[in-house]
PDB file of C-alpha atoms in Angstrom:
ATOM      1  CA  MET M   1       0.000   0.000   0.000  1.00  0.00           C
ATOM      2  CA  ARG M   2       2.795   2.434   0.891  1.00  0.00           C
ATOM      3  CA  GLU M   3       4.624   1.673  -2.356  1.00  0.00           C
ATOM      4  CA  ALA M   4       1.492   2.259  -4.433  1.00  0.00           C
ATOM      5  CA  LEU M   5       0.826   5.574  -2.690  1.00  0.00           C
ATOM      6  CA  ALA M   6       4.414   6.696  -3.221  1.00  0.00           C
ATOM      7  CA  GLU M   7       4.208   5.835  -6.922  1.00  0.00           C
ATOM      8  CA  ALA M   8       0.994   7.872  -7.146  1.00  0.00           C
ATOM      9  CA  GLY M   9       2.748  10.898  -5.636  1.00  0.00           C
ATOM     10  CA  ALA M  10       1.108  10.841  -2.198  1.00  0.00           C
ATOM     11  CA  PRO M  11       3.133  12.328   0.672  1.00  0.00           C
ATOM     12  CA  PRO M  12       4.806   9.967   3.179  1.00  0.00           C
ATOM     13  CA  GLY M  13       2.680   8.902   6.132  1.00  0.00           C
ATOM     14  CA  VAL M  14      -0.672   8.788   4.330  1.00  0.00           C
ATOM     15  CA  PHE M  15      -1.016   5.111   5.260  1.00  0.00           C
ATOM     16  CA  ALA M  16       0.246   3.190   8.282  1.00  0.00           C
ATOM     17  CA  LEU M  17      -0.953   0.080  10.096  1.00  0.00           C
ATOM     18  CA  PHE M  18      -1.067  -0.548  13.844  1.00  0.00           C
ATOM     19  CA  THR M  19      -2.341  -3.810  15.310  1.00  0.00           C
ATOM     20  CA  GLY M  20      -3.416  -4.688  18.816  1.00  0.00           C
ATOM     21  CA  ARG M  21      -5.572  -3.046  21.477  1.00  0.00           C
ATOM     22  CA  GLU M  22      -2.683  -1.418  23.361  1.00  0.00           C
ATOM     23  CA  ALA M  23      -1.201   0.068  20.180  1.00  0.00           C
ATOM     24  CA  GLY M  24      -4.594   1.422  19.131  1.00  0.00           C
ATOM     25  CA  VAL M  25      -5.177   3.147  22.460  1.00  0.00           C
ATOM     26  CA  THR M  26      -1.636   4.586  22.396  1.00  0.00           C
ATOM     27  CA  VAL M  27      -2.238   6.088  18.951  1.00  0.00           C
ATOM     28  CA  LEU M  28      -5.601   7.495  20.044  1.00  0.00           C
ATOM     29  CA  ARG M  29      -3.953   9.294  22.978  1.00  0.00           C
ATOM     30  CA  ASP M  30      -1.091  10.711  20.937  1.00  0.00           C
ATOM     31  CA  PRO M  31      -1.413  14.522  20.752  1.00  0.00           C
ATOM     32  CA  ARG M  32      -0.463  14.467  17.046  1.00  0.00           C
ATOM     33  CA  VAL M  33      -3.675  12.553  16.237  1.00  0.00           C
ATOM     34  CA  LYS M  34      -6.493  15.037  15.579  1.00  0.00           C
ATOM     35  CA  GLY M  35      -9.403  12.703  14.774  1.00  0.00           C
ATOM     36  CA  ALA M  36     -10.327   9.030  14.905  1.00  0.00           C
ATOM     37  CA  ALA M  37     -12.856   6.608  13.420  1.00  0.00           C
ATOM     38  CA  PHE M  38     -13.868   3.167  14.631  1.00  0.00           C
ATOM     39  CA  THR M  39     -16.062   0.248  13.576  1.00  0.00           C
ATOM     40  CA  GLY M  40     -16.813  -2.430  16.136  1.00  0.00           C
ATOM     41  CA  SER M  41     -18.720  -3.256  19.299  1.00  0.00           C
ATOM     42  CA  VAL M  42     -20.650  -0.805  21.456  1.00  0.00           C
ATOM     43  CA  ARG M  43     -18.487  -1.618  24.467  1.00  0.00           C
ATOM     44  CA  GLY M  44     -15.157  -1.195  22.681  1.00  0.00           C
ATOM     45  CA  GLY M  45     -16.270   1.857  20.735  1.00  0.00           C
ATOM     46  CA  ARG M  46     -17.656   3.607  23.783  1.00  0.00           C
ATOM     47  CA  ALA M  47     -14.386   3.020  25.668  1.00  0.00           C
ATOM     48  CA  LEU M  48     -12.423   4.617  22.810  1.00  0.00           C
ATOM     49  CA  PHE M  49     -14.965   7.436  22.509  1.00  0.00           C
ATOM     50  CA  ASP M  50     -14.464   8.250  26.199  1.00  0.00           C
ATOM     51  CA  ILE M  51     -10.666   8.234  25.773  1.00  0.00           C
ATOM     52  CA  ALA M  52     -10.909  10.662  22.845  1.00  0.00           C
ATOM     53  CA  ALA M  53     -13.208  12.963  24.846  1.00  0.00           C
ATOM     54  CA  ALA M  54     -11.017  12.814  27.978  1.00  0.00           C
ATOM     55  CA  ARG M  55      -7.815  13.954  26.264  1.00  0.00           C
ATOM     56  CA  PRO M  56      -6.411  17.323  27.426  1.00  0.00           C
ATOM     57  CA  ARG M  57      -7.475  18.520  23.984  1.00  0.00           C
ATOM     58  CA  PRO M  58     -10.456  16.332  23.005  1.00  0.00           C
ATOM     59  CA  ILE M  59     -10.656  15.193  19.399  1.00  0.00           C
ATOM     60  CA  PRO M  60     -13.556  14.129  17.159  1.00  0.00           C
ATOM     61  CA  PHE M  61     -14.301  10.419  17.397  1.00  0.00           C
ATOM     62  CA  TYR M  62     -16.472   8.883  14.687  1.00  0.00           C
ATOM     63  CA  GLY M  63     -17.628   5.541  16.026  1.00  0.00           C
ATOM     64  CA  GLU M  64     -19.839   3.052  14.222  1.00  0.00           C
ATOM     65  CA  LEU M  65     -20.880   0.745  17.028  1.00  0.00           C
ATOM     66  CA  GLY M  66     -23.897  -1.617  17.123  1.00  0.00           C
ATOM     67  CA  SER M  67     -27.044  -1.957  15.035  1.00  0.00           C
ATOM     68  CA  VAL M  68     -29.873  -4.519  14.790  1.00  0.00           C
ATOM     69  CA  ASN M  69     -31.296  -3.170  11.477  1.00  0.00           C
ATOM     70  CA  PRO M  70     -34.928  -4.321  11.832  1.00  0.00           C
ATOM     71  CA  VAL M  71     -37.053  -5.294   8.828  1.00  0.00           C
ATOM     72  CA  VAL M  72     -40.848  -4.839   8.861  1.00  0.00           C
ATOM     73  CA  VAL M  73     -42.848  -7.047   6.466  1.00  0.00           C
ATOM     74  CA  THR M  74     -46.450  -5.976   5.936  1.00  0.00           C
ATOM     75  CA  ARG M  75     -49.283  -8.459   5.537  1.00  0.00           C
ATOM     76  CA  ALA M  76     -49.784  -7.370   1.922  1.00  0.00           C
ATOM     77  CA  ALA M  77     -46.115  -7.915   1.085  1.00  0.00           C
ATOM     78  CA  LEU M  78     -46.169 -11.358   2.661  1.00  0.00           C
ATOM     79  CA  ALA M  79     -49.231 -12.330   0.638  1.00  0.00           C
ATOM     80  CA  GLU M  80     -47.637 -11.147  -2.605  1.00  0.00           C
ATOM     81  CA  ARG M  81     -44.179 -12.712  -2.289  1.00  0.00           C
ATOM     82  CA  ARG M  82     -43.769 -14.880   0.797  1.00  0.00           C
ATOM     83  CA  ASP M  83     -41.186 -17.288  -0.618  1.00  0.00           C
ATOM     84  CA  ARG M  84     -39.100 -14.504  -2.134  1.00  0.00           C
ATOM     85  CA  ILE M  85     -38.989 -12.588   1.140  1.00  0.00           C
ATOM     86  CA  ALA M  86     -37.957 -15.748   2.997  1.00  0.00           C
ATOM     87  CA  ALA M  87     -35.164 -16.485   0.515  1.00  0.00           C
ATOM     88  CA  GLU M  88     -33.849 -12.920   0.431  1.00  0.00           C
ATOM     89  CA  PHE M  89     -33.941 -12.459   4.194  1.00  0.00           C
ATOM     90  CA  ALA M  90     -32.025 -15.707   4.715  1.00  0.00           C
ATOM     91  CA  ALA M  91     -29.428 -14.627   2.154  1.00  0.00           C
ATOM     92  CA  SER M  92     -29.083 -11.158   3.681  1.00  0.00           C
ATOM     93  CA  TYR M  93     -28.650 -12.058   7.341  1.00  0.00           C
ATOM     94  CA  THR M  94     -26.217 -14.918   6.609  1.00  0.00           C
ATOM     95  CA  LEU M  95     -24.116 -12.938   4.104  1.00  0.00           C
ATOM     96  CA  GLY M  96     -20.474 -12.962   5.171  1.00  0.00           C
ATOM     97  CA  SER M  97     -21.432 -15.238   8.075  1.00  0.00           C
ATOM     98  CA  GLY M  98     -23.619 -12.456   9.485  1.00  0.00           C
ATOM     99  CA  GLN M  99     -20.677 -10.112  10.006  1.00  0.00           C
ATOM    100  CA  PHE M 100     -21.943  -7.105   8.061  1.00  0.00           C
ATOM    101  CA  CYS M 101     -22.744  -4.067  10.198  1.00  0.00           C
ATOM    102  CA  THR M 102     -26.022  -3.740   8.268  1.00  0.00           C
ATOM    103  CA  LYS M 103     -27.101  -7.351   8.839  1.00  0.00           C
ATOM    104  CA  PRO M 104     -30.888  -7.501   9.400  1.00  0.00           C
ATOM    105  CA  GLY M 105     -30.980  -8.925  12.923  1.00  0.00           C
ATOM    106  CA  ILE M 106     -34.725  -8.596  13.572  1.00  0.00           C
ATOM    107  CA  LEU M 107     -37.551  -9.536  11.207  1.00  0.00           C
ATOM    108  CA  LEU M 108     -41.039  -8.289  12.116  1.00  0.00           C
ATOM    109  CA  LEU M 109     -43.336 -10.751  10.398  1.00  0.00           C
ATOM    110  CA  PRO M 110     -47.154 -10.974  10.375  1.00  0.00           C
ATOM    111  CA  ARG M 111     -48.263 -14.081  12.235  1.00  0.00           C
ATOM    112  CA  ASP M 112     -48.152 -16.842   9.613  1.00  0.00           C
ATOM    113  CA  ALA M 113     -47.063 -20.411  10.312  1.00  0.00           C
ATOM    114  CA  ASP M 114     -46.328 -21.135   6.650  1.00  0.00           C
ATOM    115  CA  ALA M 115     -44.062 -18.075   6.363  1.00  0.00           C
ATOM    116  CA  LEU M 116     -42.179 -19.101   9.489  1.00  0.00           C
ATOM    117  CA  GLN M 117     -41.689 -22.598   8.079  1.00  0.00           C
ATOM    118  CA  ALA M 118     -40.494 -21.163   4.751  1.00  0.00           C
ATOM    119  CA  LEU M 119     -37.862 -19.151   6.598  1.00  0.00           C
ATOM    120  CA  ALA M 120     -36.669 -22.142   8.586  1.00  0.00           C
ATOM    121  CA  ASP M 121     -36.443 -24.276   5.447  1.00  0.00           C
ATOM    122  CA  ARG M 122     -34.272 -21.636   3.756  1.00  0.00           C
ATOM    123  CA  VAL M 123     -31.849 -21.450   6.674  1.00  0.00           C
ATOM    124  CA  ARG M 124     -31.694 -25.060   7.830  1.00  0.00           C
ATOM    125  CA  GLY M 125     -28.744 -26.934   6.409  1.00  0.00           C
ATOM    126  CA  ALA M 126     -26.852 -23.842   5.283  1.00  0.00           C
ATOM    127  CA  ALA M 127     -23.100 -24.324   5.159  1.00  0.00           C
ATOM    128  CA  ALA M 128     -20.860 -23.005   7.900  1.00  0.00           C
ATOM    129  CA  LEU M 129     -18.810 -19.950   6.926  1.00  0.00           C
ATOM    130  CA  PRO M 130     -15.648 -18.444   8.460  1.00  0.00           C
ATOM    131  CA  MET M 131     -15.787 -15.893  11.262  1.00  0.00           C
ATOM    132  CA  LEU M 132     -13.356 -12.985  11.118  1.00  0.00           C
ATOM    133  CA  SER M 133     -11.296 -14.052  14.133  1.00  0.00           C
ATOM    134  CA  PRO M 134     -11.329 -16.430  17.113  1.00  0.00           C
ATOM    135  CA  GLN M 135     -12.185 -13.479  19.376  1.00  0.00           C
ATOM    136  CA  ILE M 136     -15.219 -12.526  17.287  1.00  0.00           C
ATOM    137  CA  ALA M 137     -16.313 -16.173  17.159  1.00  0.00           C
ATOM    138  CA  ALA M 138     -16.067 -16.419  20.957  1.00  0.00           C
ATOM    139  CA  GLY M 139     -18.086 -13.218  21.350  1.00  0.00           C
ATOM    140  CA  TYR M 140     -20.700 -14.568  18.964  1.00  0.00           C
ATOM    141  CA  ARG M 141     -21.017 -17.800  20.948  1.00  0.00           C
ATOM    142  CA  ARG M 142     -21.516 -15.830  24.175  1.00  0.00           C
ATOM    143  CA  ARG M 143     -24.151 -13.623  22.575  1.00  0.00           C
ATOM    144  CA  LEU M 144     -25.965 -16.651  21.119  1.00  0.00           C
ATOM    145  CA  GLU M 145     -26.172 -18.132  24.607  1.00  0.00           C
ATOM    146  CA  GLU M 146     -27.668 -14.886  25.929  1.00  0.00           C
ATOM    147  CA  VAL M 147     -30.315 -14.801  23.192  1.00  0.00           C
ATOM    148  CA  ALA M 148     -31.125 -18.493  23.683  1.00  0.00           C
ATOM    149  CA  ALA M 149     -31.455 -17.972  27.443  1.00  0.00           C
ATOM    150  CA  ALA M 150     -34.059 -15.224  26.988  1.00  0.00           C
ATOM    151  CA  GLY M 151     -37.466 -16.434  28.076  1.00  0.00           C
ATOM    152  CA  ALA M 152     -39.022 -14.828  25.003  1.00  0.00           C
ATOM    153  CA  THR M 153     -37.103 -16.759  22.341  1.00  0.00           C
ATOM    154  CA  HIS M 154     -37.638 -20.148  20.744  1.00  0.00           C
ATOM    155  CA  LEU M 155     -34.864 -21.717  18.688  1.00  0.00           C
ATOM    156  CA  LEU M 156     -36.168 -22.326  15.173  1.00  0.00           C
ATOM    157  CA  VAL M 157     -32.886 -23.344  13.533  1.00  0.00           C
ATOM    158  CA  ASP M 158     -29.960 -24.495  15.676  1.00  0.00           C
ATOM    159  CA  GLY M 159     -26.716 -23.448  14.021  1.00  0.00           C
ATOM    160  CA  THR M 160     -23.233 -24.526  14.992  1.00  0.00           C
ATOM    161  CA  THR M 161     -20.091 -22.650  15.951  1.00  0.00           C
ATOM    162  CA  ALA M 162     -17.260 -25.025  15.138  1.00  0.00           C
ATOM    163  CA  THR M 163     -13.691 -24.512  16.298  1.00  0.00           C
ATOM    164  CA  THR M 164     -11.227 -25.307  13.524  1.00  0.00           C
ATOM    165  CA  ASP M 165      -7.601 -26.366  13.671  1.00  0.00           C
ATOM    166  CA  PRO M 166      -5.123 -23.896  15.234  1.00  0.00           C
ATOM    167  CA  GLY M 167      -4.193 -21.193  12.780  1.00  0.00           C
ATOM    168  CA  GLU M 168      -7.490 -21.476  10.901  1.00  0.00           C
ATOM    169  CA  ARG M 169     -10.502 -19.258  11.358  1.00  0.00           C
ATOM    170  CA  PRO M 170     -13.465 -20.739  13.255  1.00  0.00           C
ATOM    171  CA  GLN M 171     -16.689 -21.237  11.349  1.00  0.00           C
ATOM    172  CA  ALA M 172     -20.399 -20.858  12.121  1.00  0.00           C
ATOM    173  CA  SER M 173     -23.626 -21.976  10.469  1.00  0.00           C
ATOM    174  CA  PRO M 174     -26.787 -19.846  10.790  1.00  0.00           C
ATOM    175  CA  SER M 175     -29.142 -19.846  13.765  1.00  0.00           C
ATOM    176  CA  LEU M 176     -32.690 -18.512  13.727  1.00  0.00           C
ATOM    177  CA  PHE M 177     -34.850 -17.603  16.713  1.00  0.00           C
ATOM    178  CA  THR M 178     -38.525 -16.710  16.888  1.00  0.00           C
ATOM    179  CA  VAL M 179     -40.572 -14.720  19.403  1.00  0.00           C
ATOM    180  CA  THR M 180     -44.307 -15.320  19.438  1.00  0.00           C
ATOM    181  CA  SER M 181     -45.422 -11.727  20.073  1.00  0.00           C
ATOM    182  CA  VAL M 182     -44.181  -8.152  20.270  1.00  0.00           C
ATOM    183  CA  GLU M 183     -45.362  -7.990  23.883  1.00  0.00           C
ATOM    184  CA  THR M 184     -43.156 -10.945  24.788  1.00  0.00           C
ATOM    185  CA  PHE M 185     -40.223  -9.428  22.890  1.00  0.00           C
ATOM    186  CA  LEU M 186     -40.556  -6.066  24.643  1.00  0.00           C
ATOM    187  CA  ALA M 187     -40.538  -7.750  28.036  1.00  0.00           C
ATOM    188  CA  ASP M 188     -36.927  -8.753  27.316  1.00  0.00           C
ATOM    189  CA  ALA M 189     -36.048  -5.869  24.992  1.00  0.00           C
ATOM    190  CA  ASP M 190     -32.832  -4.867  26.791  1.00  0.00           C
ATOM    191  CA  ASN M 191     -31.368  -8.240  25.842  1.00  0.00           C
ATOM    192  CA  LEU M 192     -32.943  -8.786  22.425  1.00  0.00           C
ATOM    193  CA  LEU M 193     -32.280  -5.291  21.062  1.00  0.00           C
ATOM    194  CA  GLU M 194     -28.536  -5.766  21.499  1.00  0.00           C
ATOM    195  CA  GLU M 195     -26.640  -6.656  18.334  1.00  0.00           C
ATOM    196  CA  CYS M 196     -25.573 -10.258  17.792  1.00  0.00           C
ATOM    197  CA  PHE M 197     -22.568 -10.061  15.455  1.00  0.00           C
ATOM    198  CA  GLY M 198     -22.699 -13.270  13.473  1.00  0.00           C
ATOM    199  CA  PRO M 199     -25.126 -15.457  11.472  1.00  0.00           C
ATOM    200  CA  SER M 200     -28.212 -15.279  13.696  1.00  0.00           C
ATOM    201  CA  ALA M 201     -31.500 -13.376  13.602  1.00  0.00           C
ATOM    202  CA  VAL M 202     -34.746 -13.078  15.569  1.00  0.00           C
ATOM    203  CA  VAL M 203     -38.165 -13.320  13.877  1.00  0.00           C
ATOM    204  CA  VAL M 204     -40.833 -11.448  15.852  1.00  0.00           C
ATOM    205  CA  GLN M 205     -44.425 -12.336  15.000  1.00  0.00           C
ATOM    206  CA  TYR M 206     -46.974  -9.533  15.147  1.00  0.00           C
ATOM    207  CA  ASP M 207     -50.728  -9.180  14.700  1.00  0.00           C
ATOM    208  CA  THR M 208     -51.213  -5.437  14.108  1.00  0.00           C
ATOM    209  CA  GLU M 209     -49.140  -2.644  12.645  1.00  0.00           C
ATOM    210  CA  GLU M 210     -49.490  -0.812  15.963  1.00  0.00           C
ATOM    211  CA  GLU M 211     -47.527  -3.656  17.563  1.00  0.00           C
ATOM    212  CA  ALA M 212     -44.786  -3.374  14.945  1.00  0.00           C
ATOM    213  CA  ALA M 213     -44.623   0.377  15.550  1.00  0.00           C
ATOM    214  CA  ALA M 214     -44.315  -0.239  19.306  1.00  0.00           C
ATOM    215  CA  LEU M 215     -41.163  -2.291  18.731  1.00  0.00           C
ATOM    216  CA  LEU M 216     -39.635   0.411  16.518  1.00  0.00           C
ATOM    217  CA  GLU M 217     -40.536   2.961  19.187  1.00  0.00           C
ATOM    218  CA  ARG M 218     -38.435   1.008  21.719  1.00  0.00           C
ATOM    219  CA  LEU M 219     -35.503   0.745  19.314  1.00  0.00           C
ATOM    220  CA  GLU M 220     -32.344   2.751  19.914  1.00  0.00           C
ATOM    221  CA  GLY M 221     -30.363   4.157  17.007  1.00  0.00           C
ATOM    222  CA  SER M 222     -29.877   1.842  14.032  1.00  0.00           C
ATOM    223  CA  LEU M 223     -27.958   2.074  10.788  1.00  0.00           C
ATOM    224  CA  THR M 224     -31.010   0.905   8.834  1.00  0.00           C
ATOM    225  CA  ILE M 225     -34.722   0.159   9.066  1.00  0.00           C
ATOM    226  CA  THR M 226     -36.361  -1.684   6.163  1.00  0.00           C
ATOM    227  CA  PHE M 227     -39.992  -1.987   5.043  1.00  0.00           C
ATOM    228  CA  HIS M 228     -41.327  -4.654   2.719  1.00  0.00           C
ATOM    229  CA  THR M 229     -44.652  -3.360   1.460  1.00  0.00           C
ATOM    230  CA  GLY M 230     -47.488  -4.403  -0.825  1.00  0.00           C
ATOM    231  CA  ALA M 231     -49.247  -2.539  -3.596  1.00  0.00           C
ATOM    232  CA  ASP M 232     -51.990  -1.192  -1.318  1.00  0.00           C
ATOM    233  CA  ASP M 233     -49.913  -0.163   1.712  1.00  0.00           C
ATOM    234  CA  GLY M 234     -49.068   3.359   0.545  1.00  0.00           C
ATOM    235  CA  ALA M 235     -49.727   6.277   2.892  1.00  0.00           C
ATOM    236  CA  ARG M 236     -51.084   3.944   5.567  1.00  0.00           C
ATOM    237  CA  LEU M 237     -47.489   3.423   6.749  1.00  0.00           C
ATOM    238  CA  GLU M 238     -46.645   7.129   6.896  1.00  0.00           C
ATOM    239  CA  ALA M 239     -46.517   7.291  10.705  1.00  0.00           C
ATOM    240  CA  MET M 240     -44.294   4.205  10.960  1.00  0.00           C
ATOM    241  CA  VAL M 241     -41.936   5.514   8.286  1.00  0.00           C
ATOM    242  CA  GLU M 242     -41.686   8.830  10.119  1.00  0.00           C
ATOM    243  CA  LEU M 243     -40.787   6.897  13.250  1.00  0.00           C
ATOM    244  CA  ALA M 244     -38.144   4.988  11.282  1.00  0.00           C
ATOM    245  CA  GLN M 245     -36.376   8.112  10.045  1.00  0.00           C
ATOM    246  CA  ALA M 246     -36.041   9.230  13.669  1.00  0.00           C
ATOM    247  CA  ARG M 247     -34.359   5.919  14.553  1.00  0.00           C
ATOM    248  CA  ALA M 248     -32.153   5.132  11.532  1.00  0.00           C
ATOM    249  CA  GLY M 249     -29.711   6.712   9.114  1.00  0.00           C
ATOM    250  CA  ARG M 250     -31.091   4.800   6.116  1.00  0.00           C
ATOM    251  CA  VAL M 251     -34.716   3.779   5.510  1.00  0.00           C
ATOM    252  CA  LEU M 252     -35.186   1.108   2.824  1.00  0.00           C
ATOM    253  CA  PHE M 253     -38.196  -0.163   0.927  1.00  0.00           C
ATOM    254  CA  ASN M 254     -38.491  -3.618  -0.628  1.00  0.00           C
ATOM    255  CA  GLY M 255     -34.755  -4.240  -0.531  1.00  0.00           C
ATOM    256  CA  TRP M 256     -32.133  -5.467   1.949  1.00  0.00           C
ATOM    257  CA  PRO M 257     -29.711  -3.392   4.012  1.00  0.00           C
ATOM    258  CA  THR M 258     -26.571  -5.435   3.367  1.00  0.00           C
ATOM    259  CA  GLY M 259     -26.057  -3.620   0.045  1.00  0.00           C
ATOM    260  CA  VAL M 260     -24.108  -0.437   0.917  1.00  0.00           C
ATOM    261  CA  ALA M 261     -23.460   1.549  -2.263  1.00  0.00           C
ATOM    262  CA  VAL M 262     -20.653   4.124  -2.356  1.00  0.00           C
ATOM    263  CA  THR M 263     -22.733   6.987  -3.752  1.00  0.00           C
ATOM    264  CA  LEU M 264     -23.346  10.661  -3.087  1.00  0.00           C
ATOM    265  CA  ALA M 265     -26.726   9.775  -1.554  1.00  0.00           C
ATOM    266  CA  GLN M 266     -25.340   7.218   0.920  1.00  0.00           C
ATOM    267  CA  GLN M 267     -25.852   7.763   4.664  1.00  0.00           C
ATOM    268  CA  HIS M 268     -24.054   5.062   6.612  1.00  0.00           C
ATOM    269  CA  GLY M 269     -24.628   6.136  10.181  1.00  0.00           C
ATOM    270  CA  GLY M 270     -27.497   6.728  12.550  1.00  0.00           C
ATOM    271  CA  PRO M 271     -28.470   7.782  16.071  1.00  0.00           C
ATOM    272  CA  TYR M 272     -26.399   6.375  18.944  1.00  0.00           C
ATOM    273  CA  PRO M 273     -25.381   3.578  19.387  1.00  0.00           C
ATOM    274  CA  ALA M 274     -25.361   2.960  15.631  1.00  0.00           C
ATOM    275  CA  ALA M 275     -22.927   5.867  15.415  1.00  0.00           C
ATOM    276  CA  THR M 276     -21.535   8.543  17.720  1.00  0.00           C
ATOM    277  CA  THR M 277     -22.224  11.334  15.214  1.00  0.00           C
ATOM    278  CA  ALA M 278     -24.679  12.015  12.392  1.00  0.00           C
ATOM    279  CA  THR M 279     -22.011  11.795   9.675  1.00  0.00           C
ATOM    280  CA  THR M 280     -21.722   9.016   7.112  1.00  0.00           C
ATOM    281  CA  SER M 281     -18.770   6.611   7.110  1.00  0.00           C
ATOM    282  CA  VAL M 282     -19.403   5.415   3.535  1.00  0.00           C
ATOM    283  CA  GLY M 283     -19.548   7.473   0.349  1.00  0.00           C
ATOM    284  CA  PRO M 284     -17.812  10.642  -0.834  1.00  0.00           C
ATOM    285  CA  HIS M 285     -19.091  12.690   2.109  1.00  0.00           C
ATOM    286  CA  ALA M 286     -17.277  10.374   4.551  1.00  0.00           C
ATOM    287  CA  VAL M 287     -14.102  12.419   4.023  1.00  0.00           C
ATOM    288  CA  ASP M 288     -15.867  15.406   5.629  1.00  0.00           C
ATOM    289  CA  ARG M 289     -15.202  13.764   9.009  1.00  0.00           C
ATOM    290  CA  PHE M 290     -11.498  14.509   8.609  1.00  0.00           C
ATOM    291  CA  LEU M 291     -11.650  17.974   7.081  1.00  0.00           C
ATOM    292  CA  ARG M 292     -11.661  21.193   9.098  1.00  0.00           C
ATOM    293  CA  PRO M 293     -13.306  24.158   7.354  1.00  0.00           C
ATOM    294  CA  VAL M 294     -11.427  27.493   7.222  1.00  0.00           C
ATOM    295  CA  VAL M 295     -12.829  30.819   5.997  1.00  0.00           C
ATOM    296  CA  TYR M 296     -10.678  33.489   4.287  1.00  0.00           C
ATOM    297  CA  GLN M 297     -12.335  36.856   4.835  1.00  0.00           C
ATOM    298  CA  ASP M 298     -11.274  39.892   2.777  1.00  0.00           C
ATOM    299  CA  ALA M 299      -7.947  38.219   1.989  1.00  0.00           C
ATOM    300  CA  PRO M 300      -5.656  39.657  -0.734  1.00  0.00           C
ATOM    301  CA  ALA M 301      -5.935  37.591  -3.912  1.00  0.00           C
ATOM    302  CA  GLU M 302      -2.285  36.518  -3.832  1.00  0.00           C
ATOM    303  CA  LEU M 303      -2.764  34.988  -0.359  1.00  0.00           C
ATOM    304  CA  LEU M 304      -5.807  32.914  -1.245  1.00  0.00           C
ATOM    305  CA  PRO M 305      -5.505  29.153  -1.883  1.00  0.00           C
ATOM    306  CA  LEU M 306      -5.792  28.299  -5.587  1.00  0.00           C
ATOM    307  CA  ALA M 307      -9.229  26.768  -4.997  1.00  0.00           C
ATOM    308  CA  LEU M 308     -10.589  30.134  -3.800  1.00  0.00           C
ATOM    309  CA  ARG M 309      -9.097  32.496  -6.364  1.00  0.00           C
ATOM    310  CA  GLU M 310     -11.406  34.481  -8.563  1.00  0.00           C
ATOM    311  CA  ASP M 311     -10.044  33.080 -11.843  1.00  0.00           C
ATOM    312  CA  ASN M 312     -10.443  29.467 -10.575  1.00  0.00           C
ATOM    313  CA  PRO M 313      -7.113  28.186 -11.961  1.00  0.00           C
ATOM    314  CA  LEU M 314      -7.889  24.612 -10.821  1.00  0.00           C
ATOM    315  CA  ARG M 315     -11.123  24.657 -12.851  1.00  0.00           C
ATOM    316  CA  LEU M 316     -13.171  23.437  -9.890  1.00  0.00           C
ATOM    317  CA  ARG M 317     -16.950  23.296  -9.721  1.00  0.00           C
ATOM    318  CA  ARG M 318     -17.773  25.923  -7.113  1.00  0.00           C
ATOM    319  CA  THR M 319     -20.666  27.760  -5.514  1.00  0.00           C
ATOM    320  CA  VAL M 320     -20.142  31.541  -5.587  1.00  0.00           C
ATOM    321  CA  ASP M 321     -22.591  33.896  -3.882  1.00  0.00           C
ATOM    322  CA  GLY M 322     -25.021  31.020  -3.542  1.00  0.00           C
ATOM    323  CA  LYS M 323     -24.993  30.124  -7.248  1.00  0.00           C
ATOM    324  CA  ALA M 324     -23.410  27.080  -8.889  1.00  0.00           C
ATOM    325  CA  GLU M 325     -20.432  28.036 -11.053  1.00  0.00           C
ATOM    326  CA  PRO M 326     -19.314  25.731 -13.898  1.00  0.00           C
ATOM    327  CA  ALA M 327     -15.744  24.472 -13.972  1.00  0.00           C
TER     328      ALA M 327
END
């Protein structure tokens, strides 16, 4: 990476790699570091966030922590495409062995025994896939035990977490839990609304849209909230969608959150604990986290940066006096 950057003309020090918890904390405390970003657990991210804030000169800390990314399926959507929803949900939550930060961890499904069976059939027998590290695999096993121990949950598909030979990454096959009602889920919400990083998900059966809205109301910040709707749902979901935009950085319709496109419109963030700020960590605007704006007021032309000079020698697209200026 360093060689490629040097060949491209980048200045020295643009890229460096530190490994290990102690090294990471040391770098974060170094006074030469002026900003930091993190992707990981709520516990680890919050500890680093507090270190960044407690420095003699606090620095911005852009943490992407935990997210359960709920999906709401309406009754009309289920009637129109039950098997497709089952197949796509199974593919989404098991993608990369469930280790995507946008993995849909909760599926709100209208009460339907056939739909529940279709989901189980899609997941059962799926191959085990590698976990990122032994530490992550161990954390996943602990979290699975916590979810299984919840009085609200029933194990629909019992996955495995196999330990491989030393030097190889451990593997896991998908698990799927179900909860028979929103009321039962909410009674153990502190446990079940915590992210489970790995190939597992919880299907919550509901009877009315008011129940589904009650679960979203209890939700903390999330990277995504998804709706699968039918042809006649329309404005009837307006209140629930408004609730979703208050809880998530990205609201999806009839798709799956594990596709994160690097586009100008991307917003990969959300209210805490999904993220510690409202900024995006994916897409062109992600660089804004590490830029500090400076205003030049009444400066002589020869002292202005090239990007701000009247004749625009860099031929940049600019906004001047509130109007877009062509390059």
